[in-house]
Coordinates of C-alpha atoms and ligand atoms in Angstrom, one line a residue:
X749 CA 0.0 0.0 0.0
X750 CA 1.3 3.6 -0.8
X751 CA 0.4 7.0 -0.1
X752 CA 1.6 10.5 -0.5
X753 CA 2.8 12.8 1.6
X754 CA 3.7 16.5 1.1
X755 CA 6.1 18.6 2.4
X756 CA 7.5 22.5 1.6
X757 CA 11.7 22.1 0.8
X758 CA 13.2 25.5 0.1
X759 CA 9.5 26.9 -0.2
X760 CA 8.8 23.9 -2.8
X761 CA 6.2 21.5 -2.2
X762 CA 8.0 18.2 -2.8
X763 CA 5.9 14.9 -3.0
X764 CA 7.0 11.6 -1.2
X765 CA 5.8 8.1 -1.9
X766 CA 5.3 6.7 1.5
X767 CA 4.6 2.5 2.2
X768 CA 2.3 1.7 4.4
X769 CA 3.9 -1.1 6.5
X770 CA 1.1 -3.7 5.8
X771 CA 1.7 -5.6 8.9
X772 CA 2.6 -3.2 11.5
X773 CA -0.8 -4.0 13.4
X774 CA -0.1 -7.5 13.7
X775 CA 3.3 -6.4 15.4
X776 CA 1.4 -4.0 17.5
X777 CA -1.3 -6.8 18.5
X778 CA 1.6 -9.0 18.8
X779 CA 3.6 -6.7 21.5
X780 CA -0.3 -6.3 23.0
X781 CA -0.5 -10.3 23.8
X782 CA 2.7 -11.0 24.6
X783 CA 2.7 -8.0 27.5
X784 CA -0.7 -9.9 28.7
X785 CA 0.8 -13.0 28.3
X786 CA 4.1 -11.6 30.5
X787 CA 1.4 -11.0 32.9
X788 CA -0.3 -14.3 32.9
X789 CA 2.9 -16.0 33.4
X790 CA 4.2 -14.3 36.5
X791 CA 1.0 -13.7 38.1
X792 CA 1.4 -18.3 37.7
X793 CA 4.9 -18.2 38.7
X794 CA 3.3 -17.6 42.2
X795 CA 0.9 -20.5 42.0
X796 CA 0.5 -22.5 38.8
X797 CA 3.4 -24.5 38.6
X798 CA 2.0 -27.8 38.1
X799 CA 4.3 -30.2 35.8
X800 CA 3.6 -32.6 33.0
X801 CA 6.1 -34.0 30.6
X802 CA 6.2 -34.7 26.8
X803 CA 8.6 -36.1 24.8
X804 CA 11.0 -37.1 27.6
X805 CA 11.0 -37.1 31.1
X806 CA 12.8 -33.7 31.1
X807 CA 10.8 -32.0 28.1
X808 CA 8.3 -30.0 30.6
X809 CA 4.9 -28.3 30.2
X810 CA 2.9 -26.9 32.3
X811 CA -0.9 -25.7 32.0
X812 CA 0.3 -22.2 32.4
X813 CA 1.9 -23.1 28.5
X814 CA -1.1 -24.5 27.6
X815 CA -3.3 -21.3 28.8
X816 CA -0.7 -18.9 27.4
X817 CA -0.6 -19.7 23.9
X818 CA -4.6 -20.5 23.9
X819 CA -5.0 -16.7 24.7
X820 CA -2.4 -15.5 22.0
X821 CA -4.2 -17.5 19.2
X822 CA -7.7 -16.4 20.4
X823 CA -6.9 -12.9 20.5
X824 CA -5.1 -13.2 17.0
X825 CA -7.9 -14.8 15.9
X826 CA -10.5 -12.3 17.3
X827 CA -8.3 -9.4 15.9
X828 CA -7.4 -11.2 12.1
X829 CA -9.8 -13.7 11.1
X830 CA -7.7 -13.1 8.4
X831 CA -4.8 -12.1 7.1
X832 CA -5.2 -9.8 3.6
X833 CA -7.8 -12.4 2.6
X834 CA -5.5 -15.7 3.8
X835 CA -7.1 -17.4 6.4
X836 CA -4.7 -17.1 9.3
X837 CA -2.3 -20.1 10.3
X838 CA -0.5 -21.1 13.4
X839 CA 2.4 -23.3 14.9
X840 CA 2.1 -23.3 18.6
X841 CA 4.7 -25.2 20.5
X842 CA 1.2 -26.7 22.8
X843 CA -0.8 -26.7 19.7
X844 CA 1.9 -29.3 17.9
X845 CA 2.7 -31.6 21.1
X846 CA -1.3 -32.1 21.3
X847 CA -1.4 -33.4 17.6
X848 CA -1.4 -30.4 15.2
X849 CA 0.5 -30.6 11.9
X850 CA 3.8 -27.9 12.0
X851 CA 4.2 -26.8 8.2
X852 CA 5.6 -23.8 7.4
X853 CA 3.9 -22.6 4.2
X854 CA 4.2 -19.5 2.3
X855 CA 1.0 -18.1 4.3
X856 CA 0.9 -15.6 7.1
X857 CA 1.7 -17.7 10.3
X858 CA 2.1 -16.7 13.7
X859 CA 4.8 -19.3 15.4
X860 CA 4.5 -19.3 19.0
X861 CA 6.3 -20.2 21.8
X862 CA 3.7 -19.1 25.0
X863 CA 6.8 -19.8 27.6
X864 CA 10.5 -20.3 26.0
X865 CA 12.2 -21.4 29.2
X866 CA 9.4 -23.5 31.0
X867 CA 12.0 -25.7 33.1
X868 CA 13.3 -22.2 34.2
X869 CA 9.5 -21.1 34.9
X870 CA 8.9 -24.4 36.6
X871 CA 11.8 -23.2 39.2
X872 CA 11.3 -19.7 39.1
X873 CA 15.0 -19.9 37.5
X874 CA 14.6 -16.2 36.3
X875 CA 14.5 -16.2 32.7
X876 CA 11.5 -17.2 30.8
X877 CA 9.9 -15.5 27.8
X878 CA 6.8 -15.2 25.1
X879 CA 8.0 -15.7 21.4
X880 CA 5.9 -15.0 18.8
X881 CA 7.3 -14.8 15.4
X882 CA 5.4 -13.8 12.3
X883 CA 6.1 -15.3 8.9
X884 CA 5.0 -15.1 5.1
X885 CA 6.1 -16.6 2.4
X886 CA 8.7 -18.5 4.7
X887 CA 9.6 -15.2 5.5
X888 CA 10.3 -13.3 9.4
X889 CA 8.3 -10.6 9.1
X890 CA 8.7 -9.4 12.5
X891 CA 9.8 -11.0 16.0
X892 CA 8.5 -10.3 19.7
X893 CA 10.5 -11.9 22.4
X894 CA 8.8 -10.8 26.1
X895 CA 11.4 -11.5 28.9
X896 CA 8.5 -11.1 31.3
X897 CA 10.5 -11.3 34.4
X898 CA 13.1 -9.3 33.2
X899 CA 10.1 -6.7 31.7
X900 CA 12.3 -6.4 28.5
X901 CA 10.3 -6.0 25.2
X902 CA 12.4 -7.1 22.7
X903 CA 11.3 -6.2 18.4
X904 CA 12.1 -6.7 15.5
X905 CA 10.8 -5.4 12.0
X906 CA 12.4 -7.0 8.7
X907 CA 13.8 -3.9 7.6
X908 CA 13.4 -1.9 10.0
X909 CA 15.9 -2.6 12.7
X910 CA 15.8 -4.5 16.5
X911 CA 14.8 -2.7 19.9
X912 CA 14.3 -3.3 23.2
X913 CA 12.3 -1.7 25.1
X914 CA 11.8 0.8 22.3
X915 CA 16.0 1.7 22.3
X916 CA 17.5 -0.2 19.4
X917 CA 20.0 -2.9 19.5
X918 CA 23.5 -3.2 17.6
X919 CA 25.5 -6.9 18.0
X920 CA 28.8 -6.8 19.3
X921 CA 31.7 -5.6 16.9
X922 CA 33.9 -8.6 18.3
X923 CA 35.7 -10.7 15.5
X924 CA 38.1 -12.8 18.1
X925 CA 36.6 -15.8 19.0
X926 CA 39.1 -15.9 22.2
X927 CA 37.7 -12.7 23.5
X928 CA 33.8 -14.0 23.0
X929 CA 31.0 -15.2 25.0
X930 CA 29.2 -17.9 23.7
X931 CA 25.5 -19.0 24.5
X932 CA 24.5 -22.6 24.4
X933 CA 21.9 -25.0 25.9
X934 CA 21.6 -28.8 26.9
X935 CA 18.3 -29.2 25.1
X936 CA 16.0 -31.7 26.5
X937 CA 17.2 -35.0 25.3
X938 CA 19.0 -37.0 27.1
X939 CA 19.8 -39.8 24.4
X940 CA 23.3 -40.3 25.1
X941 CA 24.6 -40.2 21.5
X942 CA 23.5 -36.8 21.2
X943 CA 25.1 -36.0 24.6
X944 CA 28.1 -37.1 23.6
X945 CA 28.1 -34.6 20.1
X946 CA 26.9 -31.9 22.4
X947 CA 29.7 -32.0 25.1
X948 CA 32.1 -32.5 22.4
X949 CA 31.2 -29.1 20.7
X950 CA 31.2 -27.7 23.8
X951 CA 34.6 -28.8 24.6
X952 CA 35.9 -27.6 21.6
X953 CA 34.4 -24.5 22.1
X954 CA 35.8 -23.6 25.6
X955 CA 38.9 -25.0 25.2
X956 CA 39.7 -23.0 21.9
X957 CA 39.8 -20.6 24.3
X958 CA 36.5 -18.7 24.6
X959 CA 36.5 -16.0 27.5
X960 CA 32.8 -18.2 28.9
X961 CA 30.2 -20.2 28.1
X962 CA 27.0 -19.1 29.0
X963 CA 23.5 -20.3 29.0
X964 CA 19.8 -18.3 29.8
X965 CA 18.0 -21.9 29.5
X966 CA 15.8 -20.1 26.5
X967 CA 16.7 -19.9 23.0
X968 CA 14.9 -17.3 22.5
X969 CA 16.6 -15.0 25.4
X970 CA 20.2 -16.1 24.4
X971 CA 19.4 -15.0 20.9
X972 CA 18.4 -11.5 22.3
X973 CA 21.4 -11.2 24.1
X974 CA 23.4 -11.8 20.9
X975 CA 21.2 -8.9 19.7
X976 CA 22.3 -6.7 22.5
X977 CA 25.8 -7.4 22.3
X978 CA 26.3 -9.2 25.7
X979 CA 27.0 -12.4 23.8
X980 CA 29.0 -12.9 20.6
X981 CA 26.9 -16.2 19.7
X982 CA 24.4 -18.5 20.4
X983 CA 24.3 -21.8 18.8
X984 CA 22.3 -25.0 19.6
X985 CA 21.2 -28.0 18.3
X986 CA 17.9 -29.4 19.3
X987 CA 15.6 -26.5 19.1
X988 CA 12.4 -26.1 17.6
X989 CA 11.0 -23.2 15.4
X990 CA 8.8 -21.5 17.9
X991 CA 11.9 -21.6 20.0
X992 CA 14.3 -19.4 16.8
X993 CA 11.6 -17.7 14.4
X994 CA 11.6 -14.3 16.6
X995 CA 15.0 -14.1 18.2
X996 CA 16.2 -15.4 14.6
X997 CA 15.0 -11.7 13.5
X998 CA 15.9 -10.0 16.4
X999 CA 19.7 -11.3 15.3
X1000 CA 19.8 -10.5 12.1
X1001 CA 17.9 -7.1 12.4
X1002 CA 20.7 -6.1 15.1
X1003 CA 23.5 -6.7 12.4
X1004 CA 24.3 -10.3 13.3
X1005 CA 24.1 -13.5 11.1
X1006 CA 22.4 -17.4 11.5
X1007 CA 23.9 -19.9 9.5
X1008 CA 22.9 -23.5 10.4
X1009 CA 25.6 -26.0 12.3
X1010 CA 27.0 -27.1 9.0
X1011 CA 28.0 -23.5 8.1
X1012 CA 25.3 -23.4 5.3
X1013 CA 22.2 -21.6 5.5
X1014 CA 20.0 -21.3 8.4
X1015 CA 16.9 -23.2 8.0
X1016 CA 14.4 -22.7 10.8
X1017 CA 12.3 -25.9 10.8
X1018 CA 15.9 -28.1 10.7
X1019 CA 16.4 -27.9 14.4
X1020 CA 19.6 -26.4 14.5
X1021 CA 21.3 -23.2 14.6
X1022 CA 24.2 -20.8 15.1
X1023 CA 23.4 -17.2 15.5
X1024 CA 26.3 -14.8 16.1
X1025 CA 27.3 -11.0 15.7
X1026 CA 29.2 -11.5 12.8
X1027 CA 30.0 -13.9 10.0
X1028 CA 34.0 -14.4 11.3
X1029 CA 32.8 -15.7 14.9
X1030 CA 29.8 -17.7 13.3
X1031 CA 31.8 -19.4 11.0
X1032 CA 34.7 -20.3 13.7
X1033 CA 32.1 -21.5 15.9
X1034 CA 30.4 -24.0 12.9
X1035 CA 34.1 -25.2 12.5
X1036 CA 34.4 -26.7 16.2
X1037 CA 30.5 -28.1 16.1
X1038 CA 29.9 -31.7 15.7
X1039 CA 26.9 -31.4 13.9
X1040 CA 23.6 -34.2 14.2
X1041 CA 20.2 -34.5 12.4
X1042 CA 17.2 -34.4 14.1
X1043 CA 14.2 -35.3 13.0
X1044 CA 13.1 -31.8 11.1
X1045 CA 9.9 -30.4 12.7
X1046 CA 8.0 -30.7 9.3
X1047 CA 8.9 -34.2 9.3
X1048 CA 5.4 -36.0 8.9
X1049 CA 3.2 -36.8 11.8
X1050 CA 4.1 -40.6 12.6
X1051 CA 0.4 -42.4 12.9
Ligands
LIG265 C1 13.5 -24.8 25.3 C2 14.4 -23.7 25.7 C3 15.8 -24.3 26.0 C4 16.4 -25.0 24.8 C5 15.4 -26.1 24.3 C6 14.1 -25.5 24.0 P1 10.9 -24.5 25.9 O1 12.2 -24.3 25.0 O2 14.5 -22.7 24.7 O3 16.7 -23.2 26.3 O4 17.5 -25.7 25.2 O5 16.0 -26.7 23.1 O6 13.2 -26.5 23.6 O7 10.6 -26.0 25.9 O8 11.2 -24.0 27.2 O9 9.8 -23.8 25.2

């Protein structure tokens, strides 16, 4: 959409061709839900804490998860029946571990993850955070991460640049590897083979040397602290895409770069990652990975 906008330059009127941003009120609603859903999850952290598991006896959910992202998708629903005549679509982390197919197609989806961090919710560890990530056309079109116990607000519009709390973010300007921080997580599986891989990288990694390891236990936090320059990179094998679609764009809006474990391009549905402030420590980081395949999230449902 475009319109015009006048304005007097040297006592000419001069006319501007201005584009609408189509889907700036899906980010606003977005930063809407996600501040109620901050709210829903710490007014739980005092008294909803009660824990369920799902694909392993460490992969943890709570009804708090479950009540979070039903309110996001209702309320996007409510708002956008649909989206410029698409109907709208959504992979919610809940939604998919009760049944529901997770394709990404070229239509407008909203990928959610109601609590990224819900071992840390479960205890009141204090980092836990609402995702939502927006796509079309396999496309970020913008990412909210809510660190809700932090009360950091954390954008990002393709184009248009990262911010937190409304003050925008730049990556860190670090190319040494040996003077870097690097994020990682265990993941929650605990199949031995892939715990081997995984303590390998990680040995490799702290040993090259780095100046720490560090770890938020959310992907989606340790992406936005790439973002804001308090980590050089974040990689991890084992996520899922409600876990990277937001952060992902939060990363690369801030100046920094995803590539996948393998060094080739990032591909959000593949279950790995390496997101880092610049293509020099992401690529020095792939080389010290010991890289696995995990069944891809768009793998077909098993009946
Ligand atoms: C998990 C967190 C964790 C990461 C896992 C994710 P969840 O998400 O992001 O840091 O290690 O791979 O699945 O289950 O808390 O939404």
């Amino acid at each position: 959409m475009e319109f015009v906008c006048r304005a007097k330059m040297n006592g000419l009127w001069v006319s501007k061709a201005i584009m609408a941003d189509v889907w700036q009120s899906s980010m606003d609603h977005a930063v809407a839900v996600a501040r109620k859903a901050g709210e829903m999850v710490r007014g739980a952290l005092k008294d909803d804490r009660t824990v369920m598991t799902k694909s392993s006896a460490v992969d943890l959910v709570t009804q708090t998860d479950q009540k979070v992202e039903q309110l996001i998708i209702q309320s996007v629903k409510e708002k956008f029946p649909t989206h410029r005549c698409v109907c709208v679509r959504f992979i919610g982390e809940e939604s998919v571990a009760a049944g529901e197919s997770c394709n990404l197609t070229d239509d407008p989806t909203w990928i959610i993850d109601p609590i990224d961090g819900t071992t840390n919710f479960v205890h009141a560890f204090p980092f836990v955070a609402v995702s939502i990530g927006f796509s079309v056309n396999k496309q970020v079109e913008f990412g909210v991460v809510y660190s809700c116990l932090e009360d950091k607000m954390f954008t990002a519009r393709r184009g248009r640049g990262a911010f937190c709390n409304g003050e925008p973010l730049q990556v860190s300007e670090q190319t040494d590897i040996h003077q870097a921080i690097v994020a990682t997580e265990f993941g929650s599986s605990r199949d031995p083979t892939a715990v081997d891989h995984i303590f390998r990288s990680l040995r490799n990694i702290l040993c090259l040397p780095v100046h720490g390891v560090r770890g938020a236990g959310t992907a989606a936090i340790n992406m936005c602290l790439v973002a804001s320059g308090c980590a050089e990179a974040y990689y991890e094998i084992g996520i899922h895409v409600w876990d990277v679609a937001a952060g992902s764009l939060i990363v690369s809006e801030a100046g920094g770069v995803l590539l996948d474990v393998d060094g080739g391009d990032v591909d959000l549905m593949s279950r790995r990652i390496v997101a880092a402030n610049n293509r020099t420590i992401a690529e020095r980081i792939v080389k010290e990975i010991e890289s696995f395949t995990l069944q891809r999230d768009d793998a077909p449902l098993q009946s």
